[in-house]
CSV table of C-alpha atoms and ligand atoms in Angstrom, one decimal:
chain,number,residue,atom,x,y,z
A,1,VAL,CA,-35.8,-11.1,7.1
A,2,PRO,CA,-37.4,-8.7,5.3
A,3,THR,CA,-41.0,-8.1,4.2
A,4,VAL,CA,-42.2,-7.4,0.7
A,5,ALA,CA,-45.2,-7.0,-0.6
A,6,VAL,CA,-46.2,-7.2,-4.2
A,7,VAL,CA,-49.4,-4.1,-4.9
A,8,GLY,CA,-52.3,-3.6,-7.5
A,9,ARG,CA,-56.0,-4.1,-8.9
A,10,PRO,CA,-57.3,-7.6,-9.7
A,11,ASN,CA,-55.5,-8.9,-13.3
A,12,VAL,CA,-52.8,-7.4,-13.4
A,13,GLY,CA,-51.4,-9.8,-12.7
A,14,LYS,CA,-50.3,-10.1,-8.8
A,15,SER,CA,-50.5,-13.8,-8.4
A,16,THR,CA,-48.1,-14.6,-11.1
A,17,LEU,CA,-45.7,-12.4,-10.7
A,18,VAL,CA,-45.4,-14.1,-7.1
A,19,ASN,CA,-45.2,-17.7,-8.3
A,20,ARG,CA,-43.2,-15.9,-10.4
A,21,ILE,CA,-40.6,-15.3,-7.9
A,22,LEU,CA,-41.4,-18.0,-5.9
A,23,GLY,CA,-40.9,-21.1,-8.4
A,24,ARG,CA,-41.8,-24.5,-7.8
A,25,ARG,CA,-42.4,-24.6,-4.5
A,26,ALA,CA,-45.1,-22.0,-5.2
A,27,ALA,CA,-47.5,-25.1,-6.6
A,28,VAL,CA,-47.2,-26.7,-2.7
A,29,VAL,CA,-48.8,-24.7,-1.6
A,30,GLN,CA,-51.7,-25.0,-3.9
A,31,ASP,CA,-52.1,-28.0,-3.1
A,32,GLU,CA,-53.2,-28.5,0.2
A,33,PRO,CA,-56.9,-27.6,1.0
A,34,GLY,CA,-58.5,-24.9,2.7
A,35,VAL,CA,-55.3,-23.6,3.8
A,36,THR,CA,-54.3,-22.1,1.1
A,37,ARG,CA,-57.0,-19.5,0.6
A,38,ASP,CA,-56.2,-17.4,3.4
A,39,ARG,CA,-52.4,-17.9,3.1
A,40,ILE,CA,-50.4,-14.7,1.6
A,41,ALA,CA,-47.4,-14.7,2.8
A,42,TYR,CA,-44.5,-16.6,2.5
A,43,ASP,CA,-40.4,-17.1,2.9
A,44,ALA,CA,-38.8,-15.9,-0.5
A,45,GLU,CA,-35.5,-15.5,-2.1
A,46,TRP,CA,-32.8,-14.3,-4.3
A,47,SER,CA,-29.4,-14.2,-4.8
A,48,GLY,CA,-29.0,-15.7,-1.2
A,49,LYS,CA,-31.4,-13.3,0.3
A,50,GLN,CA,-33.9,-14.1,2.7
A,51,PHE,CA,-37.1,-12.2,3.2
A,52,SER,CA,-41.1,-13.1,3.1
A,53,LEU,CA,-43.1,-11.5,0.5
A,54,VAL,CA,-46.7,-10.8,0.2
A,55,ASP,CA,-48.9,-11.4,-1.9
A,56,THR,CA,-51.9,-8.3,-1.1
A,57,GLY,CA,-53.7,-10.4,-3.6
A,58,GLY,CA,-56.2,-11.5,-1.3
A,59,TRP,CA,-58.3,-8.0,-0.6
A,60,GLU,CA,-60.1,-8.3,-4.3
A,61,PRO,CA,-62.9,-5.6,-4.1
A,62,ASP,CA,-65.6,-6.3,-2.6
A,63,ALA,CA,-69.4,-4.5,-2.5
A,64,ASP,CA,-67.2,-1.5,-1.2
A,65,GLY,CA,-65.8,-1.3,-5.0
A,66,MET,CA,-62.3,-1.6,-5.8
A,67,ALA,CA,-60.8,1.9,-4.4
A,68,LYS,CA,-60.6,0.6,-1.0
A,69,ALA,CA,-59.9,-3.0,-1.8
A,70,ILE,CA,-57.0,-1.1,-3.1
A,71,ALA,CA,-56.6,1.6,-0.5
A,72,PHE,CA,-56.2,-1.2,2.4
A,73,GLN,CA,-53.4,-3.1,0.5
A,74,ALA,CA,-51.7,0.0,-0.1
A,75,GLU,CA,-52.4,1.1,3.7
A,76,LEU,CA,-51.3,-2.6,5.0
A,77,ALA,CA,-47.6,-3.0,2.4
A,78,MET,CA,-47.2,0.8,3.5
A,79,ARG,CA,-47.6,-0.9,7.0
A,80,THR,CA,-46.0,-4.2,7.6
A,81,ALA,CA,-43.2,-4.2,4.7
A,82,ASP,CA,-39.6,-3.3,4.0
A,83,VAL,CA,-40.1,-3.1,-0.3
A,84,ILE,CA,-43.3,-2.3,-2.1
A,85,VAL,CA,-43.9,-3.5,-5.4
A,86,PHE,CA,-46.7,-1.6,-7.1
A,87,VAL,CA,-47.8,-3.8,-10.0
A,88,VAL,CA,-49.2,-2.1,-12.8
A,89,ASP,CA,-50.8,-3.7,-17.0
A,90,SER,CA,-48.7,-1.9,-19.2
A,91,ARG,CA,-51.4,-2.7,-21.6
A,92,VAL,CA,-54.0,-1.1,-20.2
A,93,GLY,CA,-51.5,1.5,-19.1
A,94,PRO,CA,-52.5,4.1,-15.5
A,95,THR,CA,-56.2,4.1,-14.6
A,96,ASP,CA,-58.0,5.9,-12.0
A,97,ALA,CA,-57.6,2.8,-9.1
A,98,ASP,CA,-53.9,2.4,-9.8
A,99,GLU,CA,-53.4,7.1,-9.1
A,100,ALA,CA,-55.5,6.0,-5.3
A,101,ALA,CA,-52.8,3.9,-4.0
A,102,VAL,CA,-50.3,5.4,-6.0
A,103,ARG,CA,-51.9,8.2,-3.6
A,104,ILE,CA,-51.4,6.2,-0.6
A,105,LEU,CA,-48.1,4.8,-1.2
A,106,ARG,CA,-46.8,8.4,-1.9
A,107,SER,CA,-46.7,9.7,1.8
A,108,THR,CA,-44.5,6.8,2.1
A,109,HIS,CA,-41.0,6.2,3.4
A,110,LYS,CA,-40.6,3.2,2.2
A,111,PRO,CA,-39.1,1.9,-1.4
A,112,VAL,CA,-41.7,2.1,-4.1
A,113,ILE,CA,-40.6,-0.4,-7.0
A,114,LEU,CA,-42.9,-0.1,-9.5
A,115,VAL,CA,-43.4,-2.3,-12.3
A,116,ALA,CA,-45.4,-2.7,-15.8
A,117,ASN,CA,-45.9,-5.8,-16.4
A,118,LYS,CA,-47.2,-7.9,-19.3
A,119,ALA,CA,-44.3,-6.4,-21.2
A,120,ASP,CA,-44.1,-9.8,-23.4
A,121,SER,CA,-42.0,-8.0,-26.8
A,122,GLU,CA,-39.1,-5.8,-27.2
A,123,ARG,CA,-41.1,-3.8,-28.6
A,124,GLN,CA,-44.2,-3.6,-25.6
A,125,GLU,CA,-41.1,-3.3,-23.1
A,126,ALA,CA,-40.6,0.4,-24.9
A,127,GLU,CA,-44.1,1.3,-24.6
A,128,VAL,CA,-44.5,1.5,-20.8
A,129,HIS,CA,-43.9,5.3,-20.4
A,130,ASP,CA,-47.2,6.5,-20.2
A,131,LEU,CA,-46.7,5.3,-16.8
A,132,TRP,CA,-44.1,8.1,-15.9
A,133,SER,CA,-47.2,10.2,-14.8
A,134,LEU,CA,-48.1,8.2,-11.8
A,135,GLY,CA,-44.8,10.1,-10.3
A,136,LEU,CA,-43.6,6.8,-8.8
A,137,GLY,CA,-40.2,6.6,-11.2
A,138,GLU,CA,-39.4,5.4,-13.8
A,139,PRO,CA,-41.4,1.4,-14.7
A,140,PHE,CA,-39.9,-1.9,-14.8
A,141,PRO,CA,-41.1,-2.9,-17.4
A,142,ILE,CA,-41.2,-6.7,-17.1
A,143,SER,CA,-43.4,-9.8,-17.9
A,144,ALA,CA,-44.5,-12.3,-15.1
A,145,LEU,CA,-46.5,-15.1,-17.1
A,146,HIS,CA,-43.1,-15.1,-19.7
A,147,GLY,CA,-40.9,-14.8,-17.2
A,148,ARG,CA,-39.2,-11.9,-19.2
A,149,ASN,CA,-37.5,-9.2,-16.4
A,150,SER,CA,-37.9,-11.0,-13.1
A,151,GLY,CA,-34.6,-12.3,-12.3
A,152,ASP,CA,-33.7,-8.6,-13.0
A,153,LEU,CA,-36.1,-7.2,-11.0
A,154,LEU,CA,-35.9,-9.7,-7.9
A,155,ASP,CA,-32.3,-7.9,-8.0
A,156,LYS,CA,-33.6,-3.8,-7.9
A,157,ILE,CA,-36.0,-5.7,-5.0
A,158,ILE,CA,-33.4,-6.7,-3.4
A,159,TRP,CA,-30.6,-3.9,-3.5
A,160,ALA,CA,-34.0,-2.5,-2.3
A,161,PHE,CA,-34.2,-4.0,1.4
A,162,PRO,CA,-32.5,-2.0,4.5
A,163,GLU,CA,-29.3,-2.5,6.2
A,164,GLU,CA,-28.8,-5.5,7.9
A,165,PRO,CA,-27.8,-4.5,11.0
A,166,THR,CA,-24.5,-5.4,11.8
A,167,GLY,CA,-23.6,-8.3,14.1
A,168,LYS,CA,-24.4,-6.5,17.1
A,169,LEU,CA,-26.2,-9.2,18.1
A,170,LYS,CA,-22.4,-10.7,19.2
A,171,GLU,CA,-21.3,-7.1,20.1
A,172,ARG,CA,-23.5,-6.5,22.7
A,173,GLY,CA,-22.1,-7.4,25.0
A,174,PRO,CA,-22.8,-8.4,29.0
A,175,ARG,CA,-26.1,-8.7,29.2
A,176,ARG,CA,-28.1,-6.3,31.9
A,177,ILE,CA,-30.3,-7.4,34.5
A,178,ALA,CA,-32.3,-6.0,37.8
A,179,LEU,CA,-32.6,-8.3,40.4
A,180,VAL,CA,-35.6,-7.0,42.2
A,181,GLY,CA,-38.1,-8.5,44.4
A,182,ARG,CA,-39.8,-6.5,48.3
A,183,PRO,CA,-37.6,-6.2,50.9
A,184,ASN,CA,-35.9,-9.3,52.6
A,185,VAL,CA,-36.5,-11.6,50.3
A,186,GLY,CA,-32.8,-11.7,49.8
A,187,LYS,CA,-31.5,-9.9,47.6
A,188,SER,CA,-28.2,-8.1,49.1
A,189,SER,CA,-27.5,-12.0,49.8
A,190,LEU,CA,-27.8,-13.1,46.8
A,191,LEU,CA,-26.0,-10.2,45.1
A,192,ASN,CA,-23.1,-11.0,47.5
A,193,ARG,CA,-23.0,-14.7,47.3
A,194,ILE,CA,-22.9,-14.1,43.2
A,195,ALA,CA,-20.6,-10.7,43.2
A,196,GLY,CA,-18.3,-11.6,45.9
A,197,GLU,CA,-15.7,-8.9,47.1
A,198,ASP,CA,-17.2,-6.6,44.6
A,199,ARG,CA,-16.4,-6.9,41.4
A,200,ALA,CA,-17.9,-3.7,39.8
A,201,VAL,CA,-14.5,-2.6,38.2
A,202,VAL,CA,-16.4,-1.2,34.9
A,203,ASP,CA,-14.2,0.1,33.0
A,204,ASN,CA,-12.8,-3.5,31.7
A,205,VAL,CA,-15.5,-4.4,29.7
A,206,ALA,CA,-15.9,-4.4,26.1
A,207,GLY,CA,-18.5,-2.3,24.3
A,208,THR,CA,-20.7,-1.3,27.3
A,209,THR,CA,-20.9,1.7,29.3
A,210,VAL,CA,-21.7,0.3,33.0
A,211,ASP,CA,-23.1,3.2,35.2
A,212,PRO,CA,-21.2,3.6,38.3
A,213,VAL,CA,-24.7,1.8,40.5
A,214,ASP,CA,-24.4,-1.3,38.5
A,215,SER,CA,-22.6,-4.3,39.3
A,216,VAL,CA,-20.9,-6.3,36.6
A,217,VAL,CA,-20.7,-10.3,37.7
A,218,GLU,CA,-19.7,-13.4,37.1
A,219,ILE,CA,-22.2,-16.2,36.7
A,220,ASP,CA,-21.4,-19.3,35.2
A,221,GLY,CA,-18.6,-18.0,33.5
A,222,GLU,CA,-19.6,-15.3,32.1
A,223,ASP,CA,-19.8,-11.8,32.8
A,224,TRP,CA,-23.1,-10.3,33.8
A,225,ILE,CA,-24.5,-6.7,34.6
A,226,LEU,CA,-26.7,-6.6,37.6
A,227,VAL,CA,-28.4,-2.9,37.4
A,228,ASP,CA,-28.5,-0.3,39.8
A,229,THR,CA,-27.6,-2.0,42.6
A,230,ALA,CA,-25.8,0.6,44.4
A,231,GLY,CA,-28.7,0.6,47.0
A,232,LEU,CA,-28.4,-3.6,47.4
A,233,ARG,CA,-24.3,-3.3,48.0
A,234,LYS,CA,-24.4,-0.9,50.4
A,235,ARG,CA,-27.2,-2.7,51.9
A,236,VAL,CA,-29.4,0.6,52.6
A,237,LYS,CA,-32.2,-0.4,53.6
A,238,PHE,CA,-35.1,2.1,53.5
A,239,ALA,CA,-37.3,3.3,56.8
A,240,SER,CA,-41.5,2.2,56.9
A,241,GLY,CA,-44.2,3.9,54.5
A,242,THR,CA,-41.3,3.7,51.5
A,243,GLU,CA,-43.2,0.9,49.2
A,244,TYR,CA,-43.6,3.8,46.9
A,245,TYR,CA,-40.2,4.2,46.9
A,246,ALA,CA,-39.0,1.3,46.1
A,247,ALA,CA,-42.0,0.0,43.2
A,248,LEU,CA,-40.1,3.6,42.1
A,249,ARG,CA,-36.5,1.6,42.1
A,250,THR,CA,-37.7,-1.6,41.2
A,251,GLU,CA,-39.5,1.1,38.2
A,252,ALA,CA,-36.5,1.9,36.8
A,253,ALA,CA,-33.6,-0.6,37.6
A,254,VAL,CA,-36.4,-3.1,35.2
A,255,GLU,CA,-36.0,-0.4,32.7
A,256,ALA,CA,-32.1,-0.6,32.3
A,257,ALA,CA,-32.3,-4.2,32.0
A,258,GLU,CA,-33.0,-6.4,29.5
A,259,VAL,CA,-33.9,-9.3,32.4
A,260,ALA,CA,-36.0,-9.1,35.8
A,261,LEU,CA,-34.7,-11.4,37.8
A,262,VAL,CA,-37.2,-12.2,40.2
A,263,LEU,CA,-36.8,-12.9,44.3
A,264,LEU,CA,-39.2,-14.4,46.6
A,265,ASP,CA,-38.8,-16.1,48.9
A,266,ALA,CA,-39.8,-19.7,49.4
A,267,SER,CA,-40.4,-20.0,52.5
A,268,GLU,CA,-42.8,-17.4,52.7
A,269,PRO,CA,-46.5,-17.8,51.6
A,270,ILE,CA,-46.0,-15.5,47.9
A,271,SER,CA,-47.7,-12.2,49.1
A,272,GLU,CA,-49.8,-10.0,46.6
A,273,GLN,CA,-46.2,-7.4,47.0
A,274,ASP,CA,-44.6,-10.3,45.4
A,275,GLN,CA,-47.6,-9.4,43.1
A,276,ARG,CA,-47.0,-6.2,42.9
A,277,VAL,CA,-43.5,-6.5,41.9
A,278,LEU,CA,-44.3,-8.8,38.9
A,279,THR,CA,-46.9,-6.9,37.6
A,280,GLN,CA,-44.5,-3.9,37.3
A,281,VAL,CA,-42.3,-5.9,35.3
A,282,VAL,CA,-44.6,-8.0,33.7
A,283,GLU,CA,-45.2,-4.2,32.3
A,284,SER,CA,-41.9,-3.2,31.4
A,285,GLY,CA,-41.7,-6.2,28.7
A,286,ARG,CA,-38.5,-6.7,29.8
A,287,ALA,CA,-38.2,-10.7,30.2
A,288,LEU,CA,-37.9,-12.7,33.0
A,289,VAL,CA,-37.1,-15.3,35.2
A,290,LEU,CA,-38.8,-16.6,39.0
A,291,ALA,CA,-35.6,-17.3,41.3
A,292,PHE,CA,-37.2,-19.0,44.8
A,293,ASN,CA,-34.3,-18.1,47.1
A,294,LYS,CA,-34.1,-19.4,50.8
A,295,TRP,CA,-34.4,-22.9,49.7
A,296,ASP,CA,-32.5,-24.4,52.5
A,297,LEU,CA,-36.1,-23.6,54.2
A,298,VAL,CA,-38.0,-24.9,52.6
A,299,ASP,CA,-38.4,-28.8,53.4
A,300,GLU,CA,-41.1,-31.8,52.0
A,301,ASP,CA,-44.5,-30.5,53.3
A,302,ARG,CA,-43.8,-26.7,51.9
A,303,ARG,CA,-42.7,-27.9,49.0
A,304,TYR,CA,-46.6,-29.2,48.0
A,305,TYR,CA,-48.0,-26.3,49.1
A,306,LEU,CA,-45.7,-24.5,47.5
A,307,GLU,CA,-46.4,-25.8,44.5
A,308,LYS,CA,-50.2,-25.6,45.5
A,309,GLU,CA,-49.6,-21.7,45.9
A,310,ILE,CA,-47.6,-21.0,42.3
A,311,ASP,CA,-50.2,-22.9,40.2
A,312,ARG,CA,-53.3,-20.2,42.6
A,313,GLU,CA,-51.1,-16.9,42.1
A,314,LEU,CA,-48.1,-17.0,39.6
A,315,GLY,CA,-50.8,-17.7,36.2
A,316,GLN,CA,-49.8,-13.8,35.3
A,317,VAL,CA,-45.9,-15.7,34.5
A,318,SER,CA,-46.8,-19.5,34.2
A,319,TRP,CA,-44.3,-18.5,31.3
A,320,ALA,CA,-41.2,-17.1,33.4
A,321,PRO,CA,-38.3,-20.1,34.0
A,322,ARG,CA,-37.7,-21.7,37.7
A,323,VAL,CA,-34.7,-22.6,39.9
A,324,ASN,CA,-34.9,-23.4,43.6
A,325,VAL,CA,-32.0,-21.5,45.2
A,326,SER,CA,-30.5,-20.5,48.6
A,327,ALA,CA,-28.0,-17.2,48.3
A,328,LEU,CA,-26.5,-17.9,51.8
A,329,THR,CA,-25.7,-21.5,51.0
A,330,GLY,CA,-24.9,-20.8,47.8
A,331,ARG,CA,-27.2,-24.5,45.8
A,332,ALA,CA,-28.1,-24.3,42.6
A,333,VAL,CA,-26.1,-20.3,42.7
A,334,GLU,CA,-25.1,-20.9,39.2
A,335,LYS,CA,-28.3,-22.3,37.7
A,336,ILE,CA,-29.4,-18.9,37.2
A,337,ALA,CA,-27.8,-17.8,34.5
A,338,ARG,CA,-29.3,-21.1,31.8
A,339,SER,CA,-32.8,-19.3,33.8
A,340,LEU,CA,-31.4,-15.9,32.6
A,341,ARG,CA,-30.5,-17.1,28.4
A,342,VAL,CA,-33.3,-19.2,28.2
A,343,ALA,CA,-35.9,-16.0,28.7
A,344,LEU,CA,-33.5,-14.1,27.3
A,345,GLU,CA,-33.6,-16.2,24.0
A,346,GLY,CA,-37.4,-16.5,24.1
A,347,TRP,CA,-37.4,-12.5,24.3
A,348,GLY,CA,-35.5,-12.4,21.3
A,349,GLN,CA,-37.3,-14.3,20.0
A,350,ARG,CA,-38.4,-13.8,15.9
A,351,ILE,CA,-40.8,-15.5,13.0
A,352,THR,CA,-40.8,-15.1,9.7
A,353,THR,CA,-44.4,-13.9,8.8
A,354,GLY,CA,-44.6,-16.6,6.2
A,355,GLU,CA,-44.4,-18.4,8.9
A,356,LEU,CA,-46.4,-17.4,11.2
A,357,ASN,CA,-49.0,-16.5,8.9
A,358,GLN,CA,-49.2,-20.3,7.8
A,359,TRP,CA,-49.5,-21.5,11.3
A,360,ILE,CA,-52.5,-18.7,11.4
A,361,SER,CA,-54.2,-20.1,8.8
A,362,THR,CA,-53.5,-24.0,10.2
A,363,LEU,CA,-55.3,-22.8,13.1
A,364,GLN,CA,-58.2,-21.0,12.1
A,365,ALA,CA,-58.7,-23.5,9.7
A,366,ALA,CA,-58.9,-26.2,12.8
A,367,THR,CA,-60.9,-23.8,15.3
A,368,PRO,CA,-62.2,-21.3,14.0
A,369,HIS,CA,-63.0,-18.0,16.7
A,370,PRO,CA,-66.9,-18.5,17.9
A,371,THR,CA,-69.4,-16.3,14.5
A,372,ARG,CA,-71.8,-14.5,16.6
A,373,SER,CA,-73.0,-12.0,13.7
A,374,GLY,CA,-73.3,-13.7,10.6
A,375,LYS,CA,-69.6,-12.3,9.5
A,376,ALA,CA,-66.6,-15.5,10.8
A,377,PRO,CA,-64.1,-12.9,11.9
A,378,LYS,CA,-60.9,-13.9,11.0
A,379,VAL,CA,-57.1,-13.1,10.6
A,380,ILE,CA,-56.3,-11.7,7.2
A,381,TYR,CA,-52.7,-11.0,7.4
A,382,ALA,CA,-50.1,-11.8,10.5
A,383,THR,CA,-47.0,-10.0,11.5
A,384,GLN,CA,-44.3,-9.9,14.4
A,385,ALA,CA,-44.1,-6.0,14.4
A,386,ALA,CA,-40.8,-6.4,17.0
A,387,ALA,CA,-38.6,-8.8,19.5
A,388,GLU,CA,-37.8,-8.2,22.9
A,389,PRO,CA,-40.3,-8.3,23.6
A,390,PRO,CA,-42.7,-9.3,20.7
A,391,ARG,CA,-45.3,-7.9,19.2
A,392,PHE,CA,-48.0,-9.5,16.7
A,393,ILE,CA,-50.1,-7.4,14.6
A,394,LEU,CA,-53.2,-9.4,13.7
A,395,PHE,CA,-55.0,-7.6,10.6
A,396,THR,CA,-58.5,-9.2,10.5
A,397,ASN,CA,-61.8,-8.8,8.9
A,398,ALA,CA,-64.0,-8.0,12.2
A,399,PRO,CA,-62.7,-7.6,16.0
A,400,PHE,CA,-61.3,-10.1,18.1
A,401,GLU,CA,-62.9,-11.8,21.0
A,402,LYS,CA,-60.5,-11.5,24.0
A,403,GLN,CA,-60.8,-14.9,24.1
A,404,TYR,CA,-60.2,-16.0,21.0
A,405,LEU,CA,-56.9,-13.9,21.8
A,406,LYS,CA,-55.8,-16.3,25.2
A,407,PHE,CA,-56.4,-19.3,22.9
A,408,ILE,CA,-54.3,-17.4,19.9
A,409,GLN,CA,-51.5,-16.9,22.4
A,410,ARG,CA,-51.9,-19.9,24.3
A,411,LYS,CA,-51.0,-21.8,21.0
A,412,LEU,CA,-48.4,-19.4,20.3
A,413,ARG,CA,-46.5,-20.5,23.3
A,414,GLU,CA,-47.2,-23.5,22.5
A,415,ASP,CA,-45.9,-24.7,19.6
A,416,PHE,CA,-43.3,-21.5,19.6
A,417,GLY,CA,-42.1,-20.9,23.2
A,418,PHE,CA,-41.1,-18.2,23.9
A,419,PRO,CA,-39.9,-19.2,27.6
A,420,GLY,CA,-39.7,-16.0,29.9
A,421,THR,CA,-41.5,-13.2,27.9
A,422,PRO,CA,-44.9,-10.8,27.7
A,423,ILE,CA,-46.0,-11.8,23.9
A,424,GLU,CA,-48.1,-8.4,22.8
A,425,LEU,CA,-50.6,-9.3,20.2
A,426,VAL,CA,-52.8,-6.3,18.6
A,427,VAL,CA,-55.6,-6.6,16.5
A,428,LYS,CA,-55.9,-4.6,13.8
A,429,PRO,CA,-59.4,-5.0,12.4
A,430,ARG,CA,-60.3,-3.6,8.9
A,431,GLU,CA,-62.0,0.1,8.6
B,501,GDP,P1,-32.7,-7.7,50.5
B,501,GDP,O1,-33.9,-6.5,51.7
B,501,GDP,O2,-33.8,-8.9,49.9
B,501,GDP,O3,-31.9,-7.1,50.2
B,501,GDP,O4,-32.7,-8.9,51.7
B,501,GDP,P2,-31.7,-9.9,52.7
B,501,GDP,O5,-30.3,-9.9,52.0
B,501,GDP,O6,-30.9,-8.3,53.1
B,501,GDP,O7,-31.8,-11.1,53.1
B,501,GDP,C1,-33.2,-10.8,53.9
B,501,GDP,C2,-32.0,-11.3,55.7
B,501,GDP,O8,-32.5,-12.7,54.5
B,501,GDP,C3,-31.4,-11.4,56.4
B,501,GDP,O9,-31.5,-11.7,56.9
B,501,GDP,C4,-30.4,-12.6,55.2
B,501,GDP,O10,-29.9,-13.2,56.4
B,501,GDP,C5,-32.2,-13.4,54.4
B,501,GDP,N1,-31.5,-14.8,53.7
B,501,GDP,C6,-31.0,-14.4,52.7
B,501,GDP,N2,-30.6,-15.5,51.8
B,501,GDP,C7,-31.6,-16.4,52.0
B,501,GDP,C8,-30.9,-18.0,52.1
B,501,GDP,O11,-31.3,-18.7,51.1
B,501,GDP,N3,-31.1,-19.2,53.2
B,501,GDP,C9,-31.6,-18.0,54.4
B,501,GDP,N4,-31.9,-18.9,55.2
B,501,GDP,N5,-31.4,-16.4,54.3
B,501,GDP,C10,-31.8,-16.2,53.5
C-alpha cells in the first residue's frame, strides 16, 4: 500500500491532521500505554483506498535544534513515502524552518502537497497566498481542527498515489525454478522424473519468454519453468576440476530463477560443497526449497543421523521448506510443488507499515535493546522497503548490535512467517 508522510514544524497541527484523517481509530491507539509514544505509522483508508499514514511529528526538535529535526523528517519522508504532506501554519506564514524543509523536499521526485493549516474561516482561507513563496505550488487551505476541507485534501492525496501495477501477479505465468545441487545428487534424474518425455516445447506458454535452455514442466497439475536445464537434459558431465564452472552455472541458473530447488543426497553426509551451493542461493536473495533426494536409500538409522546433521549443518537455512523425495521411485515428487508455492509466498510477503511499526513498538517495549552508554538504542520507524526477498529498513536513534538485529529477525519469522526466503534488515541510525 502507498505511504503518506506528514511533515512540518512543531505546532503547525500535524497530529491534529493525522487524527482527523484516522477518525476515531486514533483515540484507540492512544489508549495503549507504553506503545503509543513511538508509534508513528498507522493504517488509514479513504474512498476505499488503503494507505499507511506516517506522523513524523515524533521528531520534535531536541538539543540539536529545529532545523535539524525538520531536515530529518523531510529526509525520512523522501526516502519512504509515496506522497508527502507538508504542513505549515497559515496564520504564521513561511518561516526559516519551513524554508529549510522545502529545500530538501524540492529535490524529491515524489508529489508534495503544501497544506496551509489553521485556515478556520473563508476569510483566512483567502489569505494563504503568502505561502506561494515557498515554491511548492498552490497552498491547500484546511482546518485540521474543524475538519474544513479535510475531505478534499484526502481526495488530493489519493489522486497523487502512484499507479497500481495492473494485476501483474495474476498474469505473471509459470514461476521459474532453478534445480541446483552438487554433482550426483540426482538433478538429471529428478528432471527426467518430472519432465518425463522432455516437455520442453516452450512457445505456447502464455505471456512468458522461455529460453531454449529452459524446460517447462508440470508438477502437481501446474506449469513451472525449470531454468537452464540444457546441461541436465543432455546429461553433460563436466571433466574433473570444474567446480568453478559448476558454481558459475549454479549462479546463472539461480539468477534466472525466482526460487531455487536445492537437491541434497539424503544417503550421504551434508558436504562442504552442499554448503557452498546453499550459501550461493542465500546470497542471491532467491526463495529456497530443500529437497532430500534418494530417500529410498534412507533407513531408520540414517534418518536419525540425518536429523542431527540437519540441525547441526543447516542453521543458515532453517527457514527453508523441506521435502524428502526419490527421483528413482517417484516418491513425494508431487509434493515439491507445495513447498515451492510456500517459499514463493514467503518471498513475496509484505507487512504494512502500520502493522510493522505497531509490532516493533510492542517488541521493543517487552524486550528493549540493551543500553550500554546511556542512550537506549531504539527503532523510531520501520518500513518494508521491498519484497522478493523481503527487505526492511529500520530508522534508529543509535547504532544497533548484531545480536539484537538477529533477535528482531527471529521474531519477525516467528510472528509473520516468511518461510522459504532470506530476510534483509538494514539499519539507518539517525545522523
Ligand atoms: P546429477 O549429477 O545431480 O544430475 O545426478 P544424476 O541424476 O546423474 O544422478 C547421480 C546418480 O544417482 C545416478 O547413478 C542416479 O541413478 C542416482 N540417483 C538419482 N536419484 C536417485 C534416487 O532417488 N535414488 C537412488 N537410489 N539413486 C538415485
